[in-house]
Amino acid sequence: MEDPRRNVPRTDDVLADPRLVQAAARIGTGLVKRSVVATLALCREGLVAPSEVANHAVANLPSTATSLRPVINATGVVVHTNLGRAPLSSAAVEALVVAAGATDVELSLQTGRRERRGRDTLAALAAAVPAAGGVHVVNNGAAALGLVTLALAAGREVVVPRGEMVEIGDGFRIPELLESVGARLVEVGTTNRVRLADYAAAITERTAFVLKVHPSNFVVAGFTSSVAVRDLAGLPVPVVVDIGSGLLRAHPRLPHEPDATTALRDGATLVTASGDKLLGGPQAGLLLGDEALVDRLRRHPFARAVRVDKLTLAALEATLTGPPSPVAVSLAATQPELMVRAEKIAASLAEVTDAHAIPSAGAVGGGGAPGVELPSAAVSLPAELAEPLRLGAPPVVGHVKDGRLRLDLLAVFPDDDEAMTAAVRRVLESPCT
Ligand SMILES: *Cc1c(COP(=O)(O)O)cnc(C)c1O
């Protein structure tokens, strides 16, 4: 019998398949070629028939030119850093698409002249935080704090409590960030306690500002004290408050999470925050507060190095003016309504696996409200499903607790319930499980 491997087609002949030609125009020749080369290797091993090479290569093409894949976040963590923090609202996604081409980001179409970059985004932010005299947007929260420190405290001192020396993640630390732009830190208080008198005693003519950092990813409980913004505002130096989470106003479900409006009303000179945590928008850093100071930061030479692009401006504006963001929707979800969804999914899976709905506790995530449990509901499944679900299409990421896989619904878009259920079914039907 003839060895089928001798009929392995030539790469160019496969690439000439009209479906692959079309795909190359859409996602690029490199990715299409990669799929063809991988398929031909399987063909040489006798795992794909020569007549099936083109079909197999087409079936294994990536759907877009990004290798990032959409994931269903069933972890119960609303702002999950490893899953890209805040998912954008559909209004923000549409805004991204519009802004992707040539757009009037710095041009007045009325006059034909140059316009202030991102004017409408800044206006939307100012409208959302009336307590801020000035507003500016940079690349992320760390850039906002870095710019403030560089502009106000290079070669000078920043007073910061020991209990607020936060490591934000991936090995990056706020105190090192401040020092990296030339500020000298003056640490006050102890790990668990600091008093107004500690700050007052540390202030000299070299002090640029006192910094209050929200411990957004840990809790110190017990014999603790910190000084409220209201009290710091009486000190004879500016007060910069890094709230981190980006809550613009107090949120009823997160009573201990600092927000920009309250900090400014209480006398903060400047507030810095992230755009992609509780605000629910794109990665961005917000600078809010004293108008003259914000203007100075905006005009600082380094401001150019942390400038946001048109995509960020578009998505941020849509987040501020559009319908509630997915993060806001998750925060508003009640346990009974999540339980109804969990029961529906569990009932539809019960015939194929051991599935049931259970109450669970979600969390905001590294982006804020440490220690706060958000009452939620989950579908409890056999733990062995965790890996195949993570490797499935779409990938579903849950978490294993007490020997069971939990698919928590707090951060799952209601529109994704069906896709998630179908993903579980597919895993159960696949011969490998
Ligand atoms: C998250 C966070 C930051 C860093 O913000 P990025 O947007 O990640 O750069 C800084 N400070 C606090 C308190 C934070 O929670």
Short mmCIF file of C-alpha atoms and ligand atoms in Angstrom, two decimals:
data_model
loop_
_atom_site.label_atom_id
_atom_site.label_comp_id
_atom_site.label_asym_id
_atom_site.label_seq_id
_atom_site.Cartn_x
_atom_site.Cartn_y
_atom_site.Cartn_z
CA MET A 1 0.00 0.00 0.00
CA GLU A 2 1.23 3.50 -0.77
CA ASP A 3 2.36 5.50 2.26
CA PRO A 4 -0.10 8.44 2.52
CA ARG A 5 2.73 10.54 3.91
CA ARG A 6 4.25 10.66 0.43
CA ASN A 7 1.24 12.72 -0.65
CA VAL A 8 1.87 15.54 1.81
CA PRO A 9 0.83 18.69 -0.09
CA ARG A 10 3.23 21.56 -0.74
CA THR A 11 2.96 24.58 1.56
CA ASP A 12 2.25 26.98 -1.32
CA ASP A 13 -0.53 24.77 -2.66
CA VAL A 14 -2.25 24.76 0.74
CA LEU A 15 -1.77 28.51 1.14
CA ALA A 16 -3.55 29.02 -2.19
CA ASP A 17 -6.81 27.73 -0.66
CA PRO A 18 -9.22 30.68 -1.05
CA ARG A 19 -10.23 30.48 2.63
CA LEU A 20 -6.60 30.81 3.69
CA VAL A 21 -5.97 33.64 1.21
CA GLN A 22 -8.93 35.47 2.71
CA ALA A 23 -7.73 34.78 6.25
CA ALA A 24 -4.25 36.11 5.39
CA ALA A 25 -5.81 39.40 4.32
CA ARG A 26 -7.66 39.58 7.63
CA ILE A 27 -5.14 38.38 10.24
CA GLY A 28 -1.82 38.41 8.35
CA THR A 29 0.24 35.90 6.37
CA GLY A 30 2.43 34.94 9.33
CA LEU A 31 -0.40 33.51 11.44
CA VAL A 32 -1.95 31.66 8.48
CA LYS A 33 1.40 30.16 7.53
CA ARG A 34 1.95 29.05 11.11
CA SER A 35 -1.33 27.12 11.07
CA VAL A 36 -0.46 25.52 7.71
CA VAL A 37 3.06 24.54 8.78
CA ALA A 38 1.72 22.99 12.02
CA THR A 39 -0.90 21.05 10.05
CA LEU A 40 1.66 19.79 7.53
CA ALA A 41 3.78 18.50 10.39
CA LEU A 42 0.76 16.50 11.63
CA CYS A 43 0.20 15.25 8.09
CA ARG A 44 3.80 14.00 7.86
CA GLU A 45 3.22 12.07 11.07
CA GLY A 46 0.13 10.54 9.53
CA LEU A 47 -2.21 12.30 11.99
CA VAL A 48 -4.00 14.41 9.36
CA ALA A 49 -4.92 13.01 5.93
CA PRO A 50 -3.38 14.89 2.97
CA SER A 51 -6.86 15.69 1.66
CA GLU A 52 -7.78 17.22 5.03
CA VAL A 53 -4.77 19.52 5.42
CA ALA A 54 -6.49 22.69 4.18
CA ASN A 55 -9.62 22.04 6.25
CA HIS A 56 -7.57 21.37 9.36
CA ALA A 57 -5.44 24.50 8.86
CA VAL A 58 -8.59 26.61 8.41
CA ALA A 59 -10.19 25.11 11.52
CA ASN A 60 -7.11 25.90 13.59
CA LEU A 61 -6.65 29.51 12.53
CA PRO A 62 -6.69 32.05 15.34
CA SER A 63 -9.88 34.12 15.08
CA THR A 64 -8.06 37.46 15.36
CA ALA A 65 -4.52 38.78 15.12
CA THR A 66 -4.23 39.18 18.88
CA SER A 67 -3.18 36.16 20.88
CA LEU A 68 -5.17 37.50 23.85
CA ARG A 69 -8.36 35.53 24.26
CA PRO A 70 -11.64 36.55 25.82
CA VAL A 71 -12.10 34.68 29.10
CA ILE A 72 -15.21 34.12 31.21
CA ASN A 73 -14.31 35.36 34.68
CA ALA A 74 -16.01 32.93 37.05
CA THR A 75 -13.51 33.57 39.85
CA GLY A 76 -15.88 35.76 41.89
CA VAL A 77 -13.22 38.50 41.83
CA VAL A 78 -14.70 41.58 40.18
CA VAL A 79 -11.47 43.42 39.35
CA HIS A 80 -9.10 40.55 38.57
CA THR A 81 -5.58 41.79 37.76
CA ASN A 82 -4.55 38.61 35.92
CA LEU A 83 -7.69 38.84 33.79
CA GLY A 84 -7.07 42.46 32.77
CA ARG A 85 -8.84 44.26 35.64
CA ALA A 86 -12.09 46.02 34.68
CA PRO A 87 -13.94 44.58 31.66
CA LEU A 88 -15.18 47.48 29.52
CA SER A 89 -18.85 48.30 28.93
CA SER A 90 -20.14 47.79 25.41
CA ALA A 91 -20.38 51.60 25.17
CA ALA A 92 -16.65 51.82 25.89
CA VAL A 93 -15.87 49.05 23.40
CA GLU A 94 -17.83 50.90 20.69
CA ALA A 95 -15.94 54.08 21.56
CA LEU A 96 -12.64 52.23 21.09
CA VAL A 97 -13.64 51.13 17.63
CA VAL A 98 -14.67 54.67 16.64
CA ALA A 99 -11.44 56.19 17.98
CA ALA A 100 -9.27 53.56 16.32
CA GLY A 101 -9.16 55.41 13.01
CA ALA A 102 -8.36 59.04 12.27
CA THR A 103 -10.32 61.05 14.83
CA ASP A 104 -10.68 64.65 16.05
CA VAL A 105 -8.83 64.01 19.34
CA GLU A 106 -6.85 67.28 19.04
CA LEU A 107 -8.71 69.15 16.34
CA SER A 108 -11.75 71.40 16.40
CA LEU A 109 -13.82 70.50 13.38
CA GLN A 110 -15.61 73.88 13.80
CA THR A 111 -12.54 76.08 13.49
CA GLY A 112 -10.13 73.68 11.81
CA ARG A 113 -7.61 74.53 14.55
CA ARG A 114 -5.82 72.50 17.11
CA GLU A 115 -7.89 71.76 20.23
CA ARG A 116 -7.02 70.67 23.74
CA ARG A 117 -6.42 66.93 23.58
CA GLY A 118 -9.21 64.87 25.08
CA ARG A 119 -11.29 67.92 26.03
CA ASP A 120 -14.58 66.03 26.20
CA THR A 121 -13.14 63.20 28.28
CA LEU A 122 -11.74 65.71 30.75
CA ALA A 123 -15.08 67.55 30.78
CA ALA A 124 -16.88 64.27 31.54
CA LEU A 125 -14.44 63.55 34.35
CA ALA A 126 -14.84 67.08 35.76
CA ALA A 127 -18.63 66.69 35.62
CA ALA A 128 -18.38 63.36 37.46
CA VAL A 129 -16.27 64.90 40.25
CA PRO A 130 -17.54 68.47 40.75
CA ALA A 131 -15.40 68.73 43.90
CA ALA A 132 -12.27 68.71 41.70
CA GLY A 133 -11.14 72.13 40.48
CA GLY A 134 -8.88 70.53 37.88
CA VAL A 135 -8.67 67.10 36.25
CA HIS A 136 -6.05 65.34 34.18
CA VAL A 137 -5.59 61.79 32.87
CA VAL A 138 -2.34 59.84 32.48
CA ASN A 139 -1.44 56.23 31.69
CA ASN A 140 -2.15 54.57 35.03
CA GLY A 141 -2.35 55.16 38.76
CA ALA A 142 1.38 54.74 39.23
CA ALA A 143 2.05 57.33 36.51
CA ALA A 144 -0.32 59.78 38.24
CA LEU A 145 1.52 59.41 41.54
CA GLY A 146 4.90 59.50 39.80
CA LEU A 147 4.03 62.72 37.97
CA VAL A 148 2.80 64.44 41.13
CA THR A 149 5.93 63.40 43.00
CA LEU A 150 8.31 64.37 40.21
CA ALA A 151 6.69 67.77 39.74
CA LEU A 152 6.31 68.65 43.42
CA ALA A 153 8.87 66.63 45.36
CA ALA A 154 12.00 65.94 43.27
CA GLY A 155 14.89 66.78 45.62
CA ARG A 156 12.42 67.35 48.46
CA GLU A 157 10.60 65.29 51.06
CA VAL A 158 7.34 63.34 51.11
CA VAL A 159 5.87 62.41 54.49
CA VAL A 160 4.23 58.98 54.44
CA PRO A 161 3.09 56.66 57.25
CA ARG A 162 4.86 53.31 57.66
CA GLY A 163 1.52 51.50 57.55
CA GLU A 164 0.85 52.89 54.07
CA MET A 165 4.05 51.71 52.37
CA VAL A 166 2.14 49.55 49.91
CA GLU A 167 3.45 46.99 47.45
CA ILE A 168 0.90 47.27 44.65
CA GLY A 169 1.75 44.03 42.85
CA ASP A 170 4.26 42.30 40.61
CA GLY A 171 7.02 43.49 42.96
CA PHE A 172 6.31 47.21 42.51
CA ARG A 173 6.25 49.33 45.66
CA ILE A 174 4.87 52.83 46.16
CA PRO A 175 7.81 54.03 48.33
CA GLU A 176 10.31 52.90 45.69
CA LEU A 177 8.27 54.58 43.00
CA LEU A 178 8.45 57.89 44.93
CA GLU A 179 12.20 57.55 45.43
CA SER A 180 12.79 56.64 41.81
CA VAL A 181 11.69 60.12 40.74
CA GLY A 182 13.95 61.84 43.26
CA ALA A 183 11.83 62.30 46.37
CA ARG A 184 13.14 61.54 49.84
CA LEU A 185 10.70 59.65 52.03
CA VAL A 186 10.11 60.66 55.60
CA GLU A 187 8.42 57.73 57.30
CA VAL A 188 6.10 58.43 60.22
CA GLY A 189 4.19 56.29 62.72
CA THR A 190 4.46 52.52 63.07
CA THR A 191 3.09 49.65 60.99
CA ASN A 192 -0.22 49.76 62.84
CA ARG A 193 -0.59 53.32 64.12
CA VAL A 194 0.05 56.91 63.11
CA ARG A 195 -1.17 60.16 64.71
CA LEU A 196 -1.55 63.69 63.43
CA ALA A 197 1.28 64.76 65.74
CA ASP A 198 3.62 62.32 63.92
CA TYR A 199 2.97 64.11 60.65
CA ALA A 200 3.24 67.56 62.22
CA ALA A 201 6.61 66.72 63.76
CA ALA A 202 7.97 65.51 60.40
CA ILE A 203 7.11 68.64 58.42
CA THR A 204 9.98 70.99 57.61
CA GLU A 205 10.69 73.54 54.88
CA ARG A 206 11.86 70.59 52.73
CA THR A 207 8.45 68.90 52.84
CA ALA A 208 6.73 68.88 49.44
CA PHE A 209 3.54 67.14 50.58
CA VAL A 210 2.13 64.52 52.90
CA LEU A 211 0.92 61.39 51.16
CA LYS A 212 -1.97 59.21 52.22
CA VAL A 213 -2.02 55.84 50.44
CA HIS A 214 -5.04 53.56 50.54
CA PRO A 215 -3.94 50.06 51.60
CA SER A 216 -6.00 48.69 48.73
CA ASN A 217 -4.83 45.07 48.84
CA PHE A 218 -4.42 44.22 52.52
CA VAL A 219 -6.02 44.81 55.92
CA VAL A 220 -4.34 45.54 59.22
CA ALA A 221 -6.79 44.74 61.98
CA GLY A 222 -6.68 45.18 65.72
CA PHE A 223 -4.86 48.01 67.50
CA THR A 224 -4.67 50.40 64.57
CA SER A 225 -5.11 54.08 63.84
CA SER A 226 -4.63 56.31 60.84
CA VAL A 227 -5.27 60.02 60.32
CA ALA A 228 -8.31 61.12 58.31
CA VAL A 229 -7.87 63.41 55.31
CA ARG A 230 -9.98 65.99 57.15
CA ASP A 231 -7.34 66.21 59.88
CA LEU A 232 -4.36 66.12 57.51
CA ALA A 233 -5.91 69.07 55.67
CA GLY A 234 -5.05 71.28 58.64
CA LEU A 235 -1.32 70.75 58.10
CA PRO A 236 0.61 73.60 56.42
CA VAL A 237 1.56 71.49 53.34
CA PRO A 238 -0.40 69.96 50.43
CA VAL A 239 -2.13 66.63 51.06
CA VAL A 240 -1.96 64.09 48.24
CA VAL A 241 -4.30 61.10 48.57
CA ASP A 242 -3.72 57.97 46.50
CA ILE A 243 -7.12 56.28 46.71
CA GLY A 244 -6.11 53.63 44.16
CA SER A 245 -9.52 52.17 43.39
CA GLY A 246 -10.97 55.04 41.36
CA LEU A 247 -14.32 55.25 43.13
CA LEU A 248 -15.48 58.75 42.25
CA ARG A 249 -18.26 58.86 44.86
CA ALA A 250 -18.98 56.86 47.98
CA HIS A 251 -20.44 53.45 47.20
CA PRO A 252 -23.12 52.07 49.55
CA ARG A 253 -21.79 48.50 49.33
CA LEU A 254 -18.20 49.54 50.05
CA PRO A 255 -18.58 51.89 53.03
CA HIS A 256 -14.87 51.80 53.94
CA GLU A 257 -13.49 52.30 50.45
CA PRO A 258 -12.15 55.85 49.94
CA ASP A 259 -13.60 57.88 47.06
CA ALA A 260 -12.36 60.96 45.24
CA THR A 261 -15.29 63.26 46.05
CA THR A 262 -15.13 62.64 49.79
CA ALA A 263 -11.33 63.03 49.88
CA LEU A 264 -11.53 66.35 48.02
CA ARG A 265 -14.43 67.63 50.15
CA ASP A 266 -12.40 66.70 53.22
CA GLY A 267 -9.58 68.93 52.01
CA ALA A 268 -7.22 66.77 49.90
CA THR A 269 -5.14 68.97 47.61
CA LEU A 270 -4.83 66.24 44.99
CA VAL A 271 -6.29 62.77 44.55
CA THR A 272 -4.72 60.08 42.36
CA ALA A 273 -6.49 56.90 41.25
CA SER A 274 -6.65 54.17 38.62
CA GLY A 275 -9.17 54.07 35.77
CA ASP A 276 -9.45 50.28 35.49
CA LYS A 277 -10.39 49.28 39.02
CA LEU A 278 -13.73 50.30 40.58
CA LEU A 279 -14.33 53.04 38.01
CA GLY A 280 -14.70 50.18 35.54
CA GLY A 281 -12.86 51.84 32.65
CA PRO A 282 -9.65 51.45 30.65
CA GLN A 283 -6.19 51.50 32.20
CA ALA A 284 -5.63 55.15 33.12
CA GLY A 285 -4.46 57.31 35.99
CA LEU A 286 -6.69 60.09 37.29
CA LEU A 287 -5.37 63.34 38.77
CA LEU A 288 -8.07 65.35 40.51
CA GLY A 289 -7.93 68.46 42.65
CA ASP A 290 -6.48 71.94 42.95
CA GLU A 291 -6.87 73.62 39.55
CA ALA A 292 -3.55 75.49 39.46
CA LEU A 293 -1.65 72.43 40.63
CA VAL A 294 -3.31 70.11 38.11
CA ASP A 295 -2.48 72.63 35.40
CA ARG A 296 1.13 72.64 36.49
CA LEU A 297 1.21 68.83 36.30
CA ARG A 298 -0.40 68.89 32.86
CA ARG A 299 2.31 71.24 31.57
CA HIS A 300 5.22 69.43 33.25
CA PRO A 301 7.72 68.07 30.67
CA PHE A 302 7.28 64.54 32.00
CA ALA A 303 3.49 64.71 31.47
CA ARG A 304 4.21 63.98 27.82
CA ALA A 305 5.87 60.69 28.74
CA VAL A 306 2.75 59.44 30.54
CA ARG A 307 0.22 60.82 28.08
CA VAL A 308 -2.81 58.67 27.28
CA ASP A 309 -3.71 57.68 23.76
CA LYS A 310 -6.94 58.34 21.91
CA LEU A 311 -8.23 54.83 22.69
CA THR A 312 -7.98 55.43 26.43
CA LEU A 313 -9.63 58.85 26.12
CA ALA A 314 -12.50 57.38 24.11
CA ALA A 315 -13.10 54.41 26.43
CA LEU A 316 -12.81 56.55 29.56
CA GLU A 317 -15.32 59.10 28.30
CA ALA A 318 -17.78 56.33 27.37
CA THR A 319 -17.29 54.74 30.80
CA LEU A 320 -18.07 58.07 32.50
CA THR A 321 -21.08 59.03 30.37
CA GLY A 322 -22.41 55.64 29.27
CA PRO A 323 -24.50 52.98 31.01
CA PRO A 324 -23.20 51.40 34.24
CA SER A 325 -19.92 49.55 33.67
CA PRO A 326 -19.73 45.78 34.17
CA VAL A 327 -17.91 46.48 37.46
CA ALA A 328 -20.80 48.66 38.62
CA VAL A 329 -23.26 45.96 37.55
CA SER A 330 -21.35 43.31 39.52
CA LEU A 331 -21.25 45.55 42.59
CA ALA A 332 -25.02 46.09 42.36
CA ALA A 333 -25.86 42.39 41.92
CA THR A 334 -27.72 40.81 44.84
CA GLN A 335 -27.24 37.28 46.10
CA PRO A 336 -30.85 36.22 45.36
CA GLU A 337 -30.59 37.24 41.71
CA LEU A 338 -27.18 35.57 41.36
CA MET A 339 -28.67 32.46 42.99
CA VAL A 340 -31.45 32.34 40.40
CA ARG A 341 -28.82 32.33 37.64
CA ALA A 342 -26.70 29.69 39.42
CA GLU A 343 -29.74 27.44 39.92
CA LYS A 344 -30.71 27.71 36.28
CA ILE A 345 -27.21 26.75 35.11
CA ALA A 346 -26.90 23.94 37.68
CA ALA A 347 -30.30 22.53 36.67
CA SER A 348 -29.32 22.43 33.03
CA LEU A 349 -26.03 20.67 33.86
CA ALA A 350 -27.42 18.29 36.48
CA GLU A 351 -28.30 15.67 33.85
CA VAL A 352 -24.67 15.44 32.67
CA THR A 353 -22.65 16.01 35.84
CA ASP A 354 -22.79 16.55 39.56
CA ALA A 355 -23.77 20.25 39.53
CA HIS A 356 -25.55 22.33 42.12
CA ALA A 357 -26.01 25.98 43.03
CA ILE A 358 -24.42 27.22 46.24
CA PRO A 359 -24.11 30.55 48.02
CA SER A 360 -20.58 31.96 47.80
CA ALA A 361 -18.59 35.07 48.65
CA GLY A 362 -17.00 37.20 45.96
CA ALA A 363 -14.49 40.01 46.33
CA VAL A 364 -13.62 43.29 44.67
CA GLY A 365 -10.05 42.11 44.12
CA GLY A 366 -6.58 43.67 44.33
CA GLY A 367 -8.13 46.90 43.08
CA GLY A 368 -9.90 47.79 46.29
CA ALA A 369 -12.01 46.96 49.32
CA PRO A 370 -9.65 44.37 50.82
CA GLY A 371 -11.38 41.94 53.16
CA VAL A 372 -14.86 42.87 51.96
CA GLU A 373 -16.98 39.85 51.03
CA LEU A 374 -19.63 40.38 48.39
CA PRO A 375 -22.46 37.84 48.84
CA SER A 376 -22.64 35.85 45.63
CA ALA A 377 -23.72 32.51 44.16
CA ALA A 378 -21.81 29.82 42.32
CA VAL A 379 -22.27 26.60 40.42
CA SER A 380 -20.42 23.82 42.23
CA LEU A 381 -18.85 21.21 39.92
CA PRO A 382 -16.32 18.36 40.19
CA ALA A 383 -12.84 19.85 40.67
CA GLU A 384 -11.41 17.85 37.73
CA LEU A 385 -13.26 20.20 35.39
CA ALA A 386 -11.12 23.19 36.39
CA GLU A 387 -8.29 22.56 33.96
CA PRO A 388 -10.24 21.50 30.86
CA LEU A 389 -12.57 24.48 31.36
CA ARG A 390 -9.58 26.82 31.56
CA LEU A 391 -8.21 25.30 28.35
CA GLY A 392 -11.58 25.34 26.58
CA ALA A 393 -13.07 27.75 24.08
CA PRO A 394 -14.05 30.14 25.52
CA PRO A 395 -11.80 29.56 28.52
CA VAL A 396 -13.76 29.60 31.79
CA VAL A 397 -11.73 30.44 34.90
CA GLY A 398 -13.30 29.46 38.21
CA HIS A 399 -11.70 28.56 41.52
CA VAL A 400 -11.34 25.37 43.47
CA LYS A 401 -12.48 25.39 47.08
CA ASP A 402 -13.12 22.48 49.45
CA GLY A 403 -12.39 19.98 46.68
CA ARG A 404 -14.99 21.41 44.29
CA LEU A 405 -14.80 23.76 41.32
CA ARG A 406 -16.84 26.91 41.87
CA LEU A 407 -18.03 28.94 38.92
CA ASP A 408 -18.96 32.16 40.70
CA LEU A 409 -21.46 34.37 38.90
CA LEU A 410 -20.58 37.72 40.48
CA ALA A 411 -18.26 38.79 37.64
CA VAL A 412 -19.86 36.76 34.83
CA PHE A 413 -21.88 38.89 32.40
CA PRO A 414 -25.48 37.57 32.50
CA ASP A 415 -25.26 37.34 28.69
CA ASP A 416 -22.41 34.84 29.11
CA ASP A 417 -24.36 32.35 31.27
CA GLU A 418 -25.33 30.30 28.23
CA ALA A 419 -21.85 30.32 26.73
CA MET A 420 -20.44 29.22 30.08
CA THR A 421 -22.99 26.41 30.39
CA ALA A 422 -22.21 25.28 26.84
CA ALA A 423 -18.47 25.32 27.63
CA VAL A 424 -19.06 22.95 30.57
CA ARG A 425 -21.14 20.64 28.38
CA ARG A 426 -18.45 20.57 25.70
CA VAL A 427 -15.80 19.63 28.26
CA LEU A 428 -18.00 16.80 29.58
CA GLU A 429 -18.68 15.50 26.08
CA SER A 430 -15.06 15.61 25.01
CA PRO A 431 -13.49 12.12 24.96
CA CYS A 432 -10.52 13.25 27.06
CA THR A 433 -12.52 13.86 30.25
C1 LIG B 1 -3.61 50.03 42.15
C2 LIG B 1 -2.98 51.06 42.96
C3 LIG B 1 -1.94 51.84 42.44
C4 LIG B 1 -1.38 51.63 41.06
O1 LIG B 1 -2.27 51.97 40.06
P1 LIG B 1 -2.06 51.37 38.58
O2 LIG B 1 -3.21 51.92 37.84
O3 LIG B 1 -2.01 49.90 38.71
O4 LIG B 1 -0.75 51.92 38.10
C5 LIG B 1 -1.41 52.82 43.24
N1 LIG B 1 -1.86 53.01 44.50
C6 LIG B 1 -2.85 52.27 45.02
C7 LIG B 1 -3.31 52.56 46.40
C8 LIG B 1 -3.44 51.27 44.27
O5 LIG B 1 -4.42 50.53 44.80
#
